[in-house]
């Protein structure tokens, strides 16, 4: 299976994905590559606003949030810092109790997880 590296324009995380998946993500996020974690954050931003903002506006807000705090230099530290900031934000701005209790976060179809190796 052919895979390519794609770097998230929000957090800088790099994933190995199929070219078809990369095209689909670019189409959904207005020409930007967004990792699965940041895609969830963009979706949360839309839900938090009651589905009245566009994907473009939610994406711009998340990019601004992701770039607001300086990140560590090592790739592992970047991911840990991004997840920690995202979790803090979700806890502070969590949706009402009537929202679904669990959400599955996955890399998505077409992302290489190493299981085929």
MMTF fields as JSON, N, C-alpha, C and O atoms, coordinates in Angstrom:
{
  "mmtfVersion": "1.0.0",
  "mmtfProducer": "UNKNOWN",
  "numBonds": 467,
  "numAtoms": 468,
  "numGroups": 117,
  "numChains": 1,
  "numModels": 1,
  "chainsPerModel": [1],
  "groupsPerChain": [117],
  "chainIdList": ["A"],
  "bondAtomList": [4, 2, 8, 6, 12, 10, 16, 14, 20, 18, 24, 22, 28, 26, 32, 30, 36, 34, 40, 38, 44, 42, 48, 46, 52, 50, 56, 54, 60, 58, 64, 62, 68, 66, 72, 70, 76, 74, 80, 78, 84, 82, 88, 86, 92, 90, 96, 94, 100, 98, 104, 102, 108, 106, 112, 110, 116, 114, 120, 118, 124, 122, 128, 126, 132, 130, 136, 134, 140, 138, 144, 142, 148, 146, 152, 150, 156, 154, 160, 158, 164, 162, 168, 166, 172, 170, 176, 174, 180, 178, 184, 182, 188, 186, 192, 190, 196, 194, 200, 198, 204, 202, 208, 206, 212, 210, 216, 214, 220, 218, 224, 222, 228, 226, 232, 230, 236, 234, 240, 238, 244, 242, 248, 246, 252, 250, 256, 254, 260, 258, 264, 262, 268, 266, 272, 270, 276, 274, 280, 278, 284, 282, 288, 286, 292, 290, 296, 294, 300, 298, 304, 302, 308, 306, 312, 310, 316, 314, 320, 318, 324, 322, 328, 326, 332, 330, 336, 334, 340, 338, 344, 342, 348, 346, 352, 350, 356, 354, 360, 358, 364, 362, 368, 366, 372, 370, 376, 374, 380, 378, 384, 382, 388, 386, 392, 390, 396, 394, 400, 398, 404, 402, 408, 406, 412, 410, 416, 414, 420, 418, 424, 422, 428, 426, 432, 430, 436, 434, 440, 438, 444, 442, 448, 446, 452, 450, 456, 454, 460, 458, 464, 462],
  "bondOrderList": [1, 1, 1, 1, 1, 1, 1, 1, 1, 1, 1, 1, 1, 1, 1, 1, 1, 1, 1, 1, 1, 1, 1, 1, 1, 1, 1, 1, 1, 1, 1, 1, 1, 1, 1, 1, 1, 1, 1, 1, 1, 1, 1, 1, 1, 1, 1, 1, 1, 1, 1, 1, 1, 1, 1, 1, 1, 1, 1, 1, 1, 1, 1, 1, 1, 1, 1, 1, 1, 1, 1, 1, 1, 1, 1, 1, 1, 1, 1, 1, 1, 1, 1, 1, 1, 1, 1, 1, 1, 1, 1, 1, 1, 1, 1, 1, 1, 1, 1, 1, 1, 1, 1, 1, 1, 1, 1, 1, 1, 1, 1, 1, 1, 1, 1, 1],
  "groupList": [{"groupName": "UNK", "atomNameList": ["N", "CA", "C", "O"], "elementList": ["N", "C", "C", "O"], "formalChargeList": [0, 0, 0, 0], "bondAtomList": [1, 0, 2, 1, 3, 2], "bondOrderList": [1, 1, 2], "singleLetterCode": "X", "chemCompType": "L-PEPTIDE LINKING"}],
  "groupTypeList": [0, 0, 0, 0, 0, 0, 0, 0, 0, 0, 0, 0, 0, 0, 0, 0, 0, 0, 0, 0, 0, 0, 0, 0, 0, 0, 0, 0, 0, 0, 0, 0, 0, 0, 0, 0, 0, 0, 0, 0, 0, 0, 0, 0, 0, 0, 0, 0, 0, 0, 0, 0, 0, 0, 0, 0, 0, 0, 0, 0, 0, 0, 0, 0, 0, 0, 0, 0, 0, 0, 0, 0, 0, 0, 0, 0, 0, 0, 0, 0, 0, 0, 0, 0, 0, 0, 0, 0, 0, 0, 0, 0, 0, 0, 0, 0, 0, 0, 0, 0, 0, 0, 0, 0, 0, 0, 0, 0, 0, 0, 0, 0, 0, 0, 0, 0, 0],
  "groupIdList": [1, 2, 3, 4, 5, 6, 7, 8, 9, 10, 11, 12, 13, 14, 15, 16, 17, 18, 19, 20, 21, 22, 23, 24, 25, 26, 27, 28, 29, 30, 31, 32, 33, 34, 35, 36, 37, 38, 39, 40, 41, 42, 43, 44, 45, 46, 47, 48, 49, 50, 51, 52, 53, 54, 55, 56, 57, 58, 59, 60, 61, 62, 63, 64, 65, 66, 67, 68, 69, 70, 71, 72, 73, 74, 75, 76, 77, 78, 79, 80, 81, 82, 83, 84, 85, 86, 87, 88, 89, 90, 91, 92, 93, 94, 95, 96, 97, 98, 99, 100, 101, 102, 103, 104, 105, 106, 107, 108, 109, 110, 111, 112, 113, 114, 115, 116, 117],
  "secStructList": [7, 7, 7, 3, 3, 3, 3, 7, 6, 6, 6, 7, 7, 3, 3, 3, 3, 7, 2, 2, 2, 2, 2, 2, 2, 2, 2, 2, 6, 6, 6, 7, 7, 7, 7, 2, 2, 2, 2, 2, 2, 2, 2, 2, 2, 2, 2, 2, 6, 6, 6, 7, 1, 7, 2, 2, 2, 2, 2, 2, 2, 2, 2, 2, 2, 2, 2, 2, 1, 7, 7, 7, 1, 1, 2, 2, 2, 2, 2, 2, 2, 2, 2, 2, 2, 2, 2, 2, 2, 2, 2, 2, 6, 7, 7, 7, 6, 6, 1, 7, 1, 7, 7, 7, 7, 7, 7, 7, 6, 6, 5, 7, 7, 1, 6, 6, 7],
  "xCoordList": [0.845, 0.0, 0.898, 1.851, 0.578, 1.336, 0.896, -0.298, 1.848, 1.547, 2.441, 3.545, 1.942, 2.691, 2.603, 1.676, 3.562, 3.526, 2.731, 2.874, 1.893, 1.119, 1.296, 1.154, 1.606, 1.847, 0.637, 0.177, 0.137, -1.023, -0.661, 0.366, -1.508, -1.264, -1.629, -1.34, -2.266, -2.615, -1.519, -0.944, -1.228, -0.319, 1.053, 1.97, 1.213, 2.507, 2.742, 3.795, 1.777, 1.91, 1.932, 1.181, 2.783, 2.898, 2.319, 2.607, 1.501, 0.897, 1.254, 1.485, 1.297, 1.458, 0.083, -0.561, -0.365, -1.706, -1.66, -0.684, -2.726, -2.822, -3.098, -3.694, -2.671, -2.95, -4.451, -4.846, -5.272, -6.72, -7.25, -8.08, -6.785, -7.215, -6.745, -7.484, -5.531, -4.996, -5.868, -6.181, -6.258, -7.126, -8.469, -8.995, -9.026, -10.32, -10.238, -11.145, -9.168, -9.0, -8.83, -9.419, -8.035, -7.858, -9.197, -9.468, -10.027, -11.337, -12.243, -12.951, -12.223, -13.095, -12.644, -13.473, -11.339, -10.804, -10.201, -9.165, -10.878, -10.607, -9.162, -8.551, -8.622, -7.266, -6.178, -4.997, -6.546, -5.553, -5.497, -6.505, -4.3, -4.18, -4.38, -3.717, -5.293, -5.608, -5.563, -6.224, -4.785, -4.702, -6.033, -6.905, -6.185, -7.424, -7.761, -8.93, -6.773, -7.006, -7.503, -8.454, -6.87, -7.292, -8.641, -9.425, -8.926, -10.243, -11.336, -12.407, -11.061, -12.014, -12.192, -13.308, -11.099, -11.174, -11.983, -12.747, -11.827, -12.607, -14.083, -14.937, -14.38, -15.769, -16.342, -17.5, -15.537, -15.977, -16.27, -17.228, -15.441, -15.647, -16.999, -17.731, -17.314, -18.605, -19.758, -20.742, -19.642, -20.707, -20.861, -21.977, -19.742, -19.772, -20.545, -21.185, -20.485, -21.182, -22.591, -23.243, -23.057, -24.418, -24.585, -25.666, -23.533, -23.56, -23.907, -24.453, -23.597, -23.906, -22.671, -22.788, -21.49, -20.296, -19.857, -20.17, -19.142, -18.68, -17.434, -16.773, -17.138, -15.909, -14.707, -13.748, -14.752, -13.637, -13.399, -12.255, -14.463, -14.337, -13.811, -12.931, -14.357, -13.912, -12.448, -11.69, -12.056, -10.672, -9.744, -8.673, -10.148, -9.336, -9.178, -8.093, -10.255, -10.175, -9.215, -8.411, -9.304, -8.441, -6.979, -6.094, -6.714, -5.337, -4.78, -3.639, -5.573, -5.128, -4.847, -3.851, -5.715, -5.513, -4.242, -3.44, -4.072, -2.922, -1.602, -0.581, -1.613, -0.385, -0.178, 0.844, -1.147, -1.082, 0.035, 0.699, 0.256, 1.276, 2.496, 2.35, 3.686, 4.889, 4.962, 4.603, 5.425, 5.539, 6.997, 7.907, 7.207, 8.559, 9.184, 8.483, 10.488, 11.172, 11.077, 11.03, 11.048, 11.001, 9.601, 8.616, 9.501, 8.205, 7.294, 6.094, 7.865, 7.05, 6.497, 5.337, 7.317, 6.872, 5.794, 4.868, 5.911, 4.893, 3.542, 2.538, 3.504, 2.252, 1.686, 0.492, 2.528, 2.076, 1.537, 0.482, 2.246, 1.8, 0.491, -0.393, 0.362, -0.872, -2.054, -3.136, -1.853, -2.933, -3.301, -4.481, -2.305, -2.579, -3.374, -4.334, -2.987, -3.723, -5.143, -6.088, -5.284, -6.611, -7.501, -8.67, -6.952, -7.734, -8.131, -9.267, -7.19, -7.523, -8.648, -9.572, -8.571, -9.601, -10.946, -11.983, -10.928, -12.178, -12.803, -14.026, -11.986, -12.521, -13.128, -14.155, -12.497, -12.998, -14.246, -15.208, -14.226, -15.326, -16.189, -16.743, -16.313, -17.03, -18.5, -19.087, -19.1, -20.499, -21.414, -20.959, -22.683, -23.621, -23.702, -23.327, -24.192, -24.264, -25.147, -25.02, -26.026, -26.919, -26.215, -26.786, -24.977, -24.22, -23.784, -23.715, -23.487, -23.016, -21.804, -20.907, -21.782, -20.733, -19.408, -18.358, -19.422, -18.156, -17.991, -18.955, -16.746, -16.398, -15.202, -14.263, -15.234, -14.112, -13.21, -13.667, -11.938, -10.98, -10.079, -9.423, -10.051, -9.226, -8.544, -8.97, -7.495, -6.764, -7.608, -7.425, -8.519, -9.397, -8.948, -7.823, -9.836, -9.506, -8.386, -8.363, -7.479, -6.404, -5.153, -4.127, -5.198, -4.0, -3.238, -3.822, -1.959, -1.097, -0.835, -0.304, -1.211, -1.015, 0.065, 0.309, 0.71, 1.789, 1.317, 2.152, 0.009, -0.513, -0.24, -0.208, -0.044, 0.182, 1.62, 1.942, 2.486, 3.909, 4.278, 5.445],
  "yCoordList": [-1.168, 0.0, 1.241, 1.334, 2.177, 3.425, 4.39, 4.621, 4.943, 5.938, 7.155, 7.059, 8.287, 9.535, 10.181, 9.916, 11.02, 11.756, 13.045, 13.74, 13.339, 14.575, 15.228, 14.568, 16.525, 17.254, 18.132, 18.902, 18.006, 18.788, 20.267, 20.651, 21.088, 22.527, 23.198, 24.378, 22.444, 22.998, 22.709, 23.629, 21.413, 21.028, 20.576, 20.444, 20.337, 19.914, 18.417, 17.95, 17.647, 16.195, 15.629, 16.09, 14.639, 14.033, 12.622, 11.836, 12.316, 10.995, 10.428, 11.173, 9.108, 8.439, 7.968, 7.172, 8.463, 8.173, 7.874, 8.192, 7.259, 7.004, 8.32, 9.23, 8.424, 9.643, 9.95, 11.116, 8.926, 9.116, 9.767, 10.673, 9.32, 9.89, 11.333, 12.188, 11.601, 12.958, 13.906, 15.007, 13.491, 14.311, 14.556, 15.668, 13.518, 13.654, 14.643, 15.455, 14.581, 15.507, 16.931, 17.867, 17.095, 18.424, 18.988, 20.175, 18.146, 18.606, 19.014, 20.017, 18.248, 18.53, 19.755, 20.461, 20.015, 21.107, 22.222, 22.799, 22.506, 23.686, 23.769, 24.838, 22.632, 22.597, 22.445, 22.425, 22.335, 22.175, 20.716, 20.009, 20.275, 18.943, 19.095, 19.913, 18.307, 18.353, 16.919, 16.038, 16.679, 15.339, 14.967, 15.82, 13.713, 13.238, 13.936, 14.225, 14.21, 14.878, 16.306, 16.741, 17.024, 18.397, 18.417, 19.345, 17.414, 17.324, 17.186, 17.78, 16.404, 16.28, 17.617, 17.989, 18.333, 19.636, 20.628, 21.418, 20.598, 21.474, 21.116, 21.998, 19.82, 19.376, 19.808, 20.216, 19.719, 20.17, 21.665, 22.119, 22.42, 23.872, 24.175, 25.06, 23.44, 23.624, 23.247, 23.98, 22.106, 21.67, 22.626, 22.892, 23.142, 24.061, 25.335, 25.94, 25.733, 26.934, 26.622, 27.482, 25.396, 25.037, 24.875, 25.122, 24.464, 24.241, 25.493, 25.39, 26.678, 27.912, 28.559, 29.597, 27.963, 28.501, 27.539, 26.349, 28.058, 27.25, 26.457, 26.748, 25.46, 24.696, 25.629, 25.491, 26.577, 27.517, 28.324, 28.486, 28.829, 29.628, 28.768, 29.196, 27.549, 26.639, 26.258, 26.173, 26.032, 25.675, 26.85, 26.655, 28.056, 29.23, 29.402, 29.732, 29.178, 29.28, 28.243, 28.546, 27.011, 25.957, 26.211, 25.983, 26.674, 26.983, 28.07, 27.974, 29.098, 30.17, 29.611, 29.974, 28.735, 28.107, 27.254, 27.329, 26.447, 25.543, 26.307, 25.827, 27.482, 28.263, 29.279, 29.963, 29.377, 30.39, 30.14, 31.085, 28.897, 28.576, 27.965, 27.15, 28.343, 27.745, 26.256, 25.826, 25.493, 24.044, 23.676, 24.435, 22.509, 21.987, 21.623, 21.54, 21.406, 21.175, 19.73, 19.516, 18.746, 17.351, 16.975, 17.458, 16.111, 15.725, 15.1, 15.374, 14.252, 13.624, 14.671, 14.596, 15.63, 16.698, 17.541, 18.0, 17.752, 18.508, 17.821, 18.472, 16.529, 15.788, 15.803, 16.038, 15.556, 15.549, 16.928, 17.028, 17.977, 19.332, 19.66, 20.279, 19.247, 19.514, 18.786, 19.357, 17.537, 16.763, 17.363, 17.466, 17.755, 18.347, 19.642, 19.86, 20.499, 21.746, 21.474, 22.134, 20.488, 20.137, 19.618, 19.994, 18.758, 18.227, 19.329, 19.366, 20.23, 21.35, 22.182, 22.58, 22.44, 23.24, 22.519, 23.135, 21.217, 20.443, 20.415, 20.471, 20.329, 20.314, 21.658, 21.712, 22.733, 24.067, 24.394, 24.953, 24.048, 24.395, 23.185, 23.123, 22.229, 20.992, 21.276, 22.202, 20.46, 20.649, 20.287, 19.673, 20.653, 20.34, 18.834, 18.02, 18.484, 17.082, 16.253, 15.028, 16.867, 16.111, 15.605, 14.815, 16.051, 15.607, 14.158, 13.679, 13.446, 12.053, 11.949, 12.791, 10.917, 10.768, 10.31, 10.643, 9.566, 9.057, 9.421, 9.483, 9.657, 9.945, 9.103, 8.975, 8.537, 7.74, 8.622, 9.237, 8.681, 9.44, 8.44, 7.624, 8.506, 7.578, 8.336, 9.424, 7.749, 8.378, 8.45, 9.358, 7.521, 7.53, 6.54, 6.042, 6.256, 5.292, 5.832, 7.016, 4.97, 5.376, 5.814, 6.036, 5.947, 6.313, 5.059, 4.061, 5.127, 3.987, 3.877, 4.802, 2.73, 2.549, 1.539, 1.252, 1.0, 0.046, -1.385, -2.281, -1.639, -2.976, -3.918, -5.133, -3.385, -4.228, -4.668, -5.461, -4.179, -4.47, -5.76, -6.151],
  "zCoordList": [0.0, 0.0, 0.0, 0.773, -0.869, -0.964, 0.136, 0.32, 0.855, 1.888, 1.69, 1.154, 2.131, 2.094, 3.465, 4.23, 3.766, 5.032, 4.835, 3.83, 5.823, 5.816, 7.175, 8.205, 7.187, 8.431, 8.747, 7.904, 9.958, 10.4, 10.436, 10.995, 9.838, 9.818, 11.138, 11.34, 12.038, 13.348, 14.365, 14.946, 14.579, 15.66, 15.184, 15.994, 13.887, 13.359, 13.4, 12.965, 13.917, 13.972, 12.55, 11.69, 12.299, 10.981, 11.012, 11.915, 10.012, 9.876, 8.513, 7.561, 8.424, 7.136, 6.689, 7.372, 5.536, 5.047, 3.558, 2.877, 3.06, 1.633, 0.913, 1.489, -0.328, -1.093, -1.189, -1.172, -1.288, -1.364, -0.093, -0.163, 1.056, 2.332, 2.463, 2.951, 2.033, 2.094, 1.275, 1.728, 0.086, -0.766, -0.081, -0.124, 0.553, 1.227, 2.394, 2.579, 3.173, 4.302, 3.777, 4.318, 2.734, 2.139, 1.675, 1.855, 1.082, 0.606, 1.763, 1.674, 2.838, 3.986, 4.77, 5.344, 4.802, 5.607, 4.745, 5.077, 3.634, 2.817, 2.337, 2.362, 1.9, 1.362, 2.393, 2.044, 3.661, 4.73, 5.162, 5.141, 5.557, 6.145, 7.651, 8.29, 8.216, 9.636, 10.16, 9.61, 11.224, 11.805, 12.465, 12.633, 12.833, 13.447, 14.749, 15.007, 15.566, 16.846, 16.629, 17.279, 15.728, 15.451, 14.736, 14.935, 13.909, 13.264, 14.324, 14.2, 15.361, 16.471, 17.178, 17.541, 17.369, 18.036, 17.201, 17.756, 15.886, 15.008, 15.113, 15.202, 15.104, 15.274, 16.614, 16.694, 17.665, 18.992, 18.993, 19.618, 18.293, 18.203, 17.543, 17.986, 16.495, 15.797, 16.724, 16.821, 17.406, 18.319, 19.5, 19.945, 20.005, 21.139, 20.777, 21.637, 19.526, 19.064, 18.552, 17.96, 18.781, 18.372, 16.871, 16.337, 16.191, 14.744, 13.943, 12.844, 14.482, 13.761, 13.13, 12.478, 13.315, 12.667, 11.577, 11.619, 10.618, 9.499, 9.888, 10.886, 9.081, 9.277, 9.173, 9.931, 8.242, 8.071, 9.342, 9.768, 9.947, 11.168, 12.325, 13.072, 12.467, 13.523, 13.325, 14.291, 12.09, 11.784, 12.103, 12.676, 11.736, 12.055, 13.565, 14.045, 14.309, 15.775, 16.343, 17.225, 15.829, 16.352, 15.991, 16.816, 14.783, 14.391, 15.305, 15.758, 15.576, 16.472, 17.864, 18.491, 18.343, 19.65, 19.658, 20.588, 18.616, 18.551, 18.476, 18.97, 17.868, 17.722, 18.842, 18.881, 19.752, 20.81, 21.81, 22.234, 22.195, 23.195, 22.514, 21.603, 22.939, 22.343, 22.671, 23.768, 21.712, 21.873, 22.127, 21.794, 22.72, 22.941, 21.601, 20.592, 21.582, 20.315, 19.829, 18.617, 20.694, 20.265, 19.805, 20.363, 18.783, 18.223, 19.276, 19.304, 20.15, 21.189, 22.153, 22.559, 22.51, 23.399, 22.741, 23.409, 21.419, 20.7, 20.8, 21.087, 20.568, 20.621, 22.038, 22.226, 23.029, 24.417, 24.801, 25.428, 24.433, 24.753, 24.053, 24.644, 22.792, 22.045, 22.67, 22.806, 23.047, 23.675, 25.028, 25.363, 25.796, 27.114, 26.97, 27.709, 26.031, 25.815, 25.346, 25.777, 24.451, 23.944, 25.067, 25.162, 25.913, 27.035, 28.009, 28.481, 28.31, 29.196, 28.605, 29.315, 27.325, 26.675, 26.69, 26.934, 26.429, 26.429, 27.818, 27.942, 28.864, 30.217, 30.596, 31.272, 30.164, 30.487, 29.672, 30.198, 28.401, 27.502, 27.154, 26.056, 28.064, 27.747, 27.447, 28.007, 26.543, 26.192, 27.361, 28.326, 27.293, 28.372, 28.643, 27.8, 29.824, 30.241, 29.32, 29.303, 28.564, 27.68, 26.428, 25.676, 26.195, 25.025, 25.213, 26.344, 24.109, 24.222, 25.138, 25.092, 25.965, 26.976, 26.401, 26.952, 25.324, 24.81, 23.341, 22.577, 22.977, 21.597, 21.241, 22.027, 20.07, 19.613, 18.756, 17.793, 19.106, 18.335, 17.638, 18.285, 16.328, 15.564, 14.439, 14.052, 13.933, 12.849, 11.591, 10.78, 11.415, 10.25, 9.207, 9.247, 8.271, 7.233, 6.352, 6.018, 5.987, 5.11, 5.826, 5.182, 7.13, 7.878, 8.265, 8.688, 8.115, 8.383, 9.875, 10.489, 10.465, 11.905, 12.23, 13.402, 11.223, 11.448, 11.637, 11.764, 11.66, 11.902, 10.741, 10.933, 9.543, 8.367, 8.239, 7.355, 9.087, 8.956, 9.607, 9.586]
}
